[in-house]
mmCIF file of C-alpha atoms in Angstrom:
data_model
loop_
_atom_site.group_PDB
_atom_site.id
_atom_site.type_symbol
_atom_site.label_atom_id
_atom_site.label_comp_id
_atom_site.label_asym_id
_atom_site.label_seq_id
_atom_site.Cartn_x
_atom_site.Cartn_y
_atom_site.Cartn_z
ATOM 1 C CA UNK A 1304 0.000 0.000 0.000
ATOM 2 C CA UNK A 1305 1.233 3.474 -0.837
ATOM 3 C CA UNK A 1306 1.162 5.680 2.246
ATOM 4 C CA UNK A 1307 0.467 9.387 1.801
ATOM 5 C CA UNK A 1308 1.771 11.754 4.476
ATOM 6 C CA UNK A 1309 0.589 15.353 4.652
ATOM 7 C CA UNK A 1310 2.175 18.222 6.528
ATOM 8 C CA UNK A 1311 1.473 20.170 8.552
ATOM 9 C CA UNK A 1312 -1.544 18.590 10.238
ATOM 10 C CA UNK A 1313 -2.992 22.055 10.791
ATOM 11 C CA UNK A 1314 -2.072 25.670 10.275
ATOM 12 C CA UNK A 1315 -3.530 29.035 11.167
ATOM 13 C CA UNK A 1316 -3.553 31.594 8.388
ATOM 14 C CA UNK A 1317 -4.864 35.116 7.899
ATOM 15 C CA UNK A 1318 -7.025 35.941 4.857
ATOM 16 C CA UNK A 1319 -4.897 37.151 1.972
ATOM 17 C CA UNK A 1320 -1.851 35.116 2.980
ATOM 18 C CA UNK A 1321 -0.129 32.573 0.768
ATOM 19 C CA UNK A 1322 -0.485 28.964 1.924
ATOM 20 C CA UNK A 1323 1.631 25.950 0.990
ATOM 21 C CA UNK A 1324 0.551 22.419 1.902
ATOM 22 C CA UNK A 1325 2.765 19.378 1.445
ATOM 23 C CA UNK A 1326 2.088 15.753 0.590
ATOM 24 C CA UNK A 1327 4.636 12.951 0.414
ATOM 25 C CA UNK A 1328 4.178 9.488 -1.067
ATOM 26 C CA UNK A 1329 5.940 6.429 0.358
ATOM 27 C CA UNK A 1330 7.037 5.475 -3.172
ATOM 28 C CA UNK A 1331 7.034 7.161 -6.548
ATOM 29 C CA UNK A 1332 3.565 7.833 -7.961
ATOM 30 C CA UNK A 1333 4.649 9.837 -11.023
ATOM 31 C CA UNK A 1334 2.032 12.614 -11.293
ATOM 32 C CA UNK A 1335 -0.911 10.462 -10.187
ATOM 33 C CA UNK A 1336 -1.910 12.842 -7.418
ATOM 34 C CA UNK A 1337 -5.118 14.725 -6.642
ATOM 35 C CA UNK A 1338 -6.040 17.352 -4.061
ATOM 36 C CA UNK A 1339 -9.462 17.717 -2.483
ATOM 37 C CA UNK A 1340 -11.051 20.366 -0.305
ATOM 38 C CA UNK A 1341 -13.567 19.393 2.352
ATOM 39 C CA UNK A 1342 -15.591 21.934 4.279
ATOM 40 C CA UNK A 1343 -17.430 21.069 7.465
ATOM 41 C CA UNK A 1344 -20.463 18.876 6.791
ATOM 42 C CA UNK A 1345 -19.789 18.647 3.072
ATOM 43 C CA UNK A 1346 -18.449 16.042 0.686
ATOM 44 C CA UNK A 1347 -14.903 16.422 -0.617
ATOM 45 C CA UNK A 1348 -14.457 18.575 -3.718
ATOM 46 C CA UNK A 1349 -11.839 17.865 -6.382
ATOM 47 C CA UNK A 1350 -9.398 20.763 -6.764
ATOM 48 C CA UNK A 1351 -6.384 19.398 -8.626
ATOM 49 C CA UNK A 1352 -5.579 16.201 -10.526
ATOM 50 C CA UNK A 1353 -2.491 15.062 -12.367
ATOM 51 C CA UNK A 1354 -0.565 16.922 -9.636
ATOM 52 C CA UNK A 1355 -1.049 20.290 -11.353
ATOM 53 C CA UNK A 1356 -4.262 20.434 -13.418
ATOM 54 C CA UNK A 1357 -7.100 22.427 -11.892
ATOM 55 C CA UNK A 1358 -10.505 20.744 -11.984
ATOM 56 C CA UNK A 1359 -13.412 22.457 -13.713
ATOM 57 C CA UNK A 1360 -14.407 25.693 -12.029
ATOM 58 C CA UNK A 1361 -11.507 25.833 -9.568
ATOM 59 C CA UNK A 1362 -10.089 29.357 -9.137
ATOM 60 C CA UNK A 1363 -6.591 30.124 -10.375
ATOM 61 C CA UNK A 1364 -5.396 30.916 -6.840
ATOM 62 C CA UNK A 1365 -5.164 27.129 -6.328
ATOM 63 C CA UNK A 1366 -2.111 25.520 -7.882
ATOM 64 C CA UNK A 1367 -0.411 22.157 -7.560
ATOM 65 C CA UNK A 1368 3.113 21.013 -8.261
ATOM 66 C CA UNK A 1369 5.451 18.076 -7.821
ATOM 67 C CA UNK A 1370 6.066 14.594 -9.137
ATOM 68 C CA UNK A 1371 7.488 11.343 -7.890
ATOM 69 C CA UNK A 1372 7.111 11.466 -4.108
ATOM 70 C CA UNK A 1373 6.886 15.169 -3.198
ATOM 71 C CA UNK A 1374 3.871 17.331 -3.945
ATOM 72 C CA UNK A 1375 2.611 20.783 -2.997
ATOM 73 C CA UNK A 1376 -0.724 22.581 -3.048
ATOM 74 C CA UNK A 1377 -0.457 26.355 -2.985
ATOM 75 C CA UNK A 1378 -3.221 28.849 -2.367
ATOM 76 C CA UNK A 1379 -1.837 32.177 -3.536
ATOM 77 C CA UNK A 1380 -4.111 34.454 -1.498
ATOM 78 C CA UNK A 1381 -6.347 32.741 1.014
ATOM 79 C CA UNK A 1382 -10.006 33.715 0.860
ATOM 80 C CA UNK A 1383 -12.544 33.244 3.653
ATOM 81 C CA UNK A 1384 -14.195 30.386 1.757
ATOM 82 C CA UNK A 1385 -10.897 28.472 1.614
ATOM 83 C CA UNK A 1386 -10.824 27.577 5.303
ATOM 84 C CA UNK A 1387 -11.271 23.812 5.161
ATOM 85 C CA UNK A 1388 -9.459 20.488 5.342
ATOM 86 C CA UNK A 1389 -7.318 19.547 2.345
ATOM 87 C CA UNK A 1390 -6.558 15.959 1.378
ATOM 88 C CA UNK A 1391 -4.124 14.562 -1.131
ATOM 89 C CA UNK A 1392 -4.874 11.262 -2.883
ATOM 90 C CA UNK A 1393 -2.705 8.969 -4.963
ATOM 91 C CA UNK A 1394 -4.199 6.876 -7.744
ATOM 92 C CA UNK A 1395 -1.034 5.261 -9.115
ATOM 93 C CA UNK A 1396 -1.601 1.993 -7.243
ATOM 94 C CA UNK A 1397 -5.255 1.684 -6.256
ATOM 95 C CA UNK A 1398 -6.256 4.696 -4.183
ATOM 96 C CA UNK A 1399 -5.080 6.091 -0.841
ATOM 97 C CA UNK A 1400 -5.556 9.444 0.865
ATOM 98 C CA UNK A 1401 -3.359 11.499 3.126
ATOM 99 C CA UNK A 1402 -4.591 12.249 6.625
ATOM 100 C CA UNK A 1403 -5.466 15.839 5.759
ATOM 101 C CA UNK A 1404 -4.300 19.361 6.586
ATOM 102 C CA UNK A 1405 -6.713 21.677 8.360
ATOM 103 C CA UNK A 1406 -6.453 25.329 7.358
ATOM 104 C CA UNK A 1407 -7.858 27.520 10.121
ATOM 105 C CA UNK A 1408 -8.447 31.226 10.519
ATOM 106 C CA UNK A 1409 -5.719 33.038 12.446
ATOM 107 C CA UNK B 898 -27.492 18.147 -12.925
ATOM 108 C CA UNK B 899 -24.850 15.523 -12.259
ATOM 109 C CA UNK B 900 -25.694 13.936 -8.927
ATOM 110 C CA UNK B 901 -25.062 10.943 -6.688
ATOM 111 C CA UNK B 902 -27.402 10.201 -3.804
ATOM 112 C CA UNK B 903 -26.584 7.582 -1.187
ATOM 113 C CA UNK B 904 -29.027 5.777 1.082
ATOM 114 C CA UNK B 905 -29.306 2.721 3.285
ATOM 115 C CA UNK B 906 -27.248 3.772 6.267
ATOM 116 C CA UNK B 907 -28.374 3.151 9.820
ATOM 117 C CA UNK B 908 -27.520 1.734 13.209
ATOM 118 C CA UNK B 909 -26.615 -1.956 13.358
ATOM 119 C CA UNK B 910 -24.997 -4.279 15.865
ATOM 120 C CA UNK B 911 -21.553 -5.822 15.391
ATOM 121 C CA UNK B 912 -21.678 -8.828 13.074
ATOM 122 C CA UNK B 913 -24.790 -7.662 11.248
ATOM 123 C CA UNK B 914 -25.150 -6.725 7.587
ATOM 124 C CA UNK B 915 -26.248 -3.633 5.693
ATOM 125 C CA UNK B 916 -26.609 -2.725 2.026
ATOM 126 C CA UNK B 917 -25.949 0.797 0.848
ATOM 127 C CA UNK B 918 -27.266 2.222 -2.408
ATOM 128 C CA UNK B 919 -26.142 5.136 -4.547
ATOM 129 C CA UNK B 920 -28.396 6.445 -7.307
ATOM 130 C CA UNK B 921 -26.820 8.409 -10.134
ATOM 131 C CA UNK B 922 -28.497 11.041 -12.273
ATOM 132 C CA UNK B 923 -27.511 13.632 -14.852
ATOM 133 C CA UNK B 924 -24.865 11.534 -16.571
ATOM 134 C CA UNK B 925 -24.411 8.230 -18.397
ATOM 135 C CA UNK B 926 -23.891 5.994 -15.380
ATOM 136 C CA UNK B 927 -23.062 2.871 -17.427
ATOM 137 C CA UNK B 928 -20.014 4.625 -18.877
ATOM 138 C CA UNK B 929 -18.387 5.447 -15.573
ATOM 139 C CA UNK B 930 -16.222 3.733 -12.998
ATOM 140 C CA UNK B 931 -17.544 4.369 -9.494
ATOM 141 C CA UNK B 932 -16.199 4.006 -5.974
ATOM 142 C CA UNK B 933 -17.098 3.962 -2.305
ATOM 143 C CA UNK B 934 -15.107 6.097 0.137
ATOM 144 C CA UNK B 935 -15.740 6.293 3.868
ATOM 145 C CA UNK B 936 -14.955 8.772 6.604
ATOM 146 C CA UNK B 937 -15.059 7.818 10.286
ATOM 147 C CA UNK B 938 -16.315 10.570 12.613
ATOM 148 C CA UNK B 939 -13.685 13.292 12.856
ATOM 149 C CA UNK B 940 -11.239 11.301 10.729
ATOM 150 C CA UNK B 941 -9.875 11.315 7.196
ATOM 151 C CA UNK B 942 -10.966 9.668 3.958
ATOM 152 C CA UNK B 943 -10.556 5.959 3.257
ATOM 153 C CA UNK B 944 -11.237 4.308 -0.107
ATOM 154 C CA UNK B 945 -13.156 1.028 0.290
ATOM 155 C CA UNK B 946 -14.387 -0.184 -3.115
ATOM 156 C CA UNK B 947 -14.075 0.175 -6.865
ATOM 157 C CA UNK B 948 -16.186 -1.185 -9.697
ATOM 158 C CA UNK B 949 -15.645 -0.733 -13.399
ATOM 159 C CA UNK B 950 -18.288 0.714 -15.706
ATOM 160 C CA UNK B 951 -19.609 -2.687 -16.744
ATOM 161 C CA UNK B 952 -19.168 -4.309 -13.348
ATOM 162 C CA UNK B 953 -16.634 -6.896 -14.459
ATOM 163 C CA UNK B 954 -13.744 -5.479 -12.458
ATOM 164 C CA UNK B 955 -14.028 -4.882 -8.722
ATOM 165 C CA UNK B 956 -11.654 -4.437 -5.836
ATOM 166 C CA UNK B 957 -11.677 -3.844 -2.086
ATOM 167 C CA UNK B 958 -8.656 -2.935 0.056
ATOM 168 C CA UNK B 959 -7.551 -5.209 2.880
ATOM 169 C CA UNK B 960 -9.518 -3.606 5.778
ATOM 170 C CA UNK B 961 -12.825 -4.638 4.165
ATOM 171 C CA UNK B 962 -11.801 -7.447 1.820
ATOM 172 C CA UNK B 963 -14.000 -10.508 2.209
ATOM 173 C CA UNK B 964 -16.645 -8.547 4.129
ATOM 174 C CA UNK B 965 -17.702 -5.794 1.691
ATOM 175 C CA UNK B 966 -18.913 -6.447 -1.855
ATOM 176 C CA UNK B 967 -19.548 -3.785 -4.469
ATOM 177 C CA UNK B 968 -22.015 -4.232 -7.329
ATOM 178 C CA UNK B 969 -24.023 -2.139 -9.754
ATOM 179 C CA UNK B 970 -27.243 -2.262 -11.736
ATOM 180 C CA UNK B 971 -26.764 -0.057 -14.781
ATOM 181 C CA UNK B 972 -30.413 -0.450 -15.753
ATOM 182 C CA UNK B 973 -31.294 1.320 -12.504
ATOM 183 C CA UNK B 974 -28.340 3.751 -12.462
ATOM 184 C CA UNK B 975 -27.525 2.361 -9.042
ATOM 185 C CA UNK B 976 -24.356 1.376 -7.200
ATOM 186 C CA UNK B 977 -24.457 -0.905 -4.159
ATOM 187 C CA UNK B 978 -22.215 -1.788 -1.241
ATOM 188 C CA UNK B 979 -23.096 -4.975 0.615
ATOM 189 C CA UNK B 980 -21.446 -4.880 4.025
ATOM 190 C CA UNK B 981 -21.312 -8.087 6.062
ATOM 191 C CA UNK B 982 -19.748 -8.882 9.427
ATOM 192 C CA UNK B 983 -19.782 -5.234 10.422
ATOM 193 C CA UNK B 984 -17.370 -4.054 13.098
ATOM 194 C CA UNK B 985 -17.306 -0.978 15.292
ATOM 195 C CA UNK B 986 -14.443 0.379 13.177
ATOM 196 C CA UNK B 987 -16.724 0.371 10.116
ATOM 197 C CA UNK B 988 -18.695 3.245 11.678
ATOM 198 C CA UNK B 989 -18.408 6.059 9.152
ATOM 199 C CA UNK B 990 -20.073 8.288 6.611
ATOM 200 C CA UNK B 991 -20.036 6.369 3.334
ATOM 201 C CA UNK B 992 -19.719 8.337 0.104
ATOM 202 C CA UNK B 993 -20.071 7.135 -3.454
ATOM 203 C CA UNK B 994 -17.922 8.904 -6.004
ATOM 204 C CA UNK B 995 -17.427 8.931 -9.760
ATOM 205 C CA UNK B 996 -14.039 8.632 -11.356
ATOM 206 C CA UNK B 997 -12.959 11.507 -13.561
ATOM 207 C CA UNK B 998 -13.459 10.910 -17.301
ATOM 208 C CA UNK B 999 -9.784 11.070 -18.035
ATOM 209 C CA UNK B 1000 -6.643 8.973 -17.846
ATOM 210 C CA UNK B 1001 -6.386 10.474 -14.357
ATOM 211 C CA UNK B 1002 -8.262 8.421 -11.783
ATOM 212 C CA UNK B 1003 -9.336 11.145 -9.374
ATOM 213 C CA UNK B 1004 -12.948 11.445 -8.192
ATOM 214 C CA UNK B 1005 -14.851 14.391 -9.628
ATOM 215 C CA UNK B 1006 -18.415 13.809 -8.417
ATOM 216 C CA UNK B 1007 -19.335 12.864 -4.858
ATOM 217 C CA UNK B 1008 -22.598 12.182 -3.087
ATOM 218 C CA UNK B 1009 -23.424 13.657 0.317
ATOM 219 C CA UNK B 1010 -22.941 10.364 2.103
ATOM 220 C CA UNK B 1011 -24.968 7.963 4.230
ATOM 221 C CA UNK B 1012 -24.057 7.291 7.867
ATOM 222 C CA UNK B 1013 -23.392 3.783 9.142
ATOM 223 C CA UNK B 1014 -23.125 3.261 12.887
ATOM 224 C CA UNK B 1015 -22.041 -0.105 14.277
ATOM 225 C CA UNK B 1016 -22.721 -0.323 17.976
ATOM 226 C CA UNK B 1017 -23.992 -2.791 20.536
#
């Protein structure tokens, strides 16, 4: 099983700040990596797939990068609606998720 | 619009069975690979089942292998998850999700989930 490790577990950020979330795979997954956003009481929402391709309707302030085992999700200027939990997911060998990073208001 | 709606959750005792359903609408269900993903209370996401568009290919990860069985009825636009031998650790919100129509196997459509509680 490929283990996905996200860091940090949580961070406090002020609106307008730049945010960088990390995700590491236990073995190479090429670019088979997605990012999801989950707000309280809602289903996850696909943000990024293929490590760097934004899903339909996702604002340009969300960007993804990386390949192999190290990946990053960047939110260029955090908006109030972006406070949520973010999960990475690999789909190179079946499917596994990271444990999530909670982005909280500072 | 494109939608997935789960049902069938409830409270059961350890060792009992439950069947979840997920009805699709707004897209050609028989063309899409679909999945079940669960989320224990206050915890992260865990993938638990996959079934190909025609139903011929299926897979469950180790935590549920041999206890959970996924199936689909394309004539009814419905996905199922038969859960047997339920354990307390199976308590979770169960989502169905559609795989992206791409070479990338992310999930682009999710239902709102149905809650399964296993408790004596």
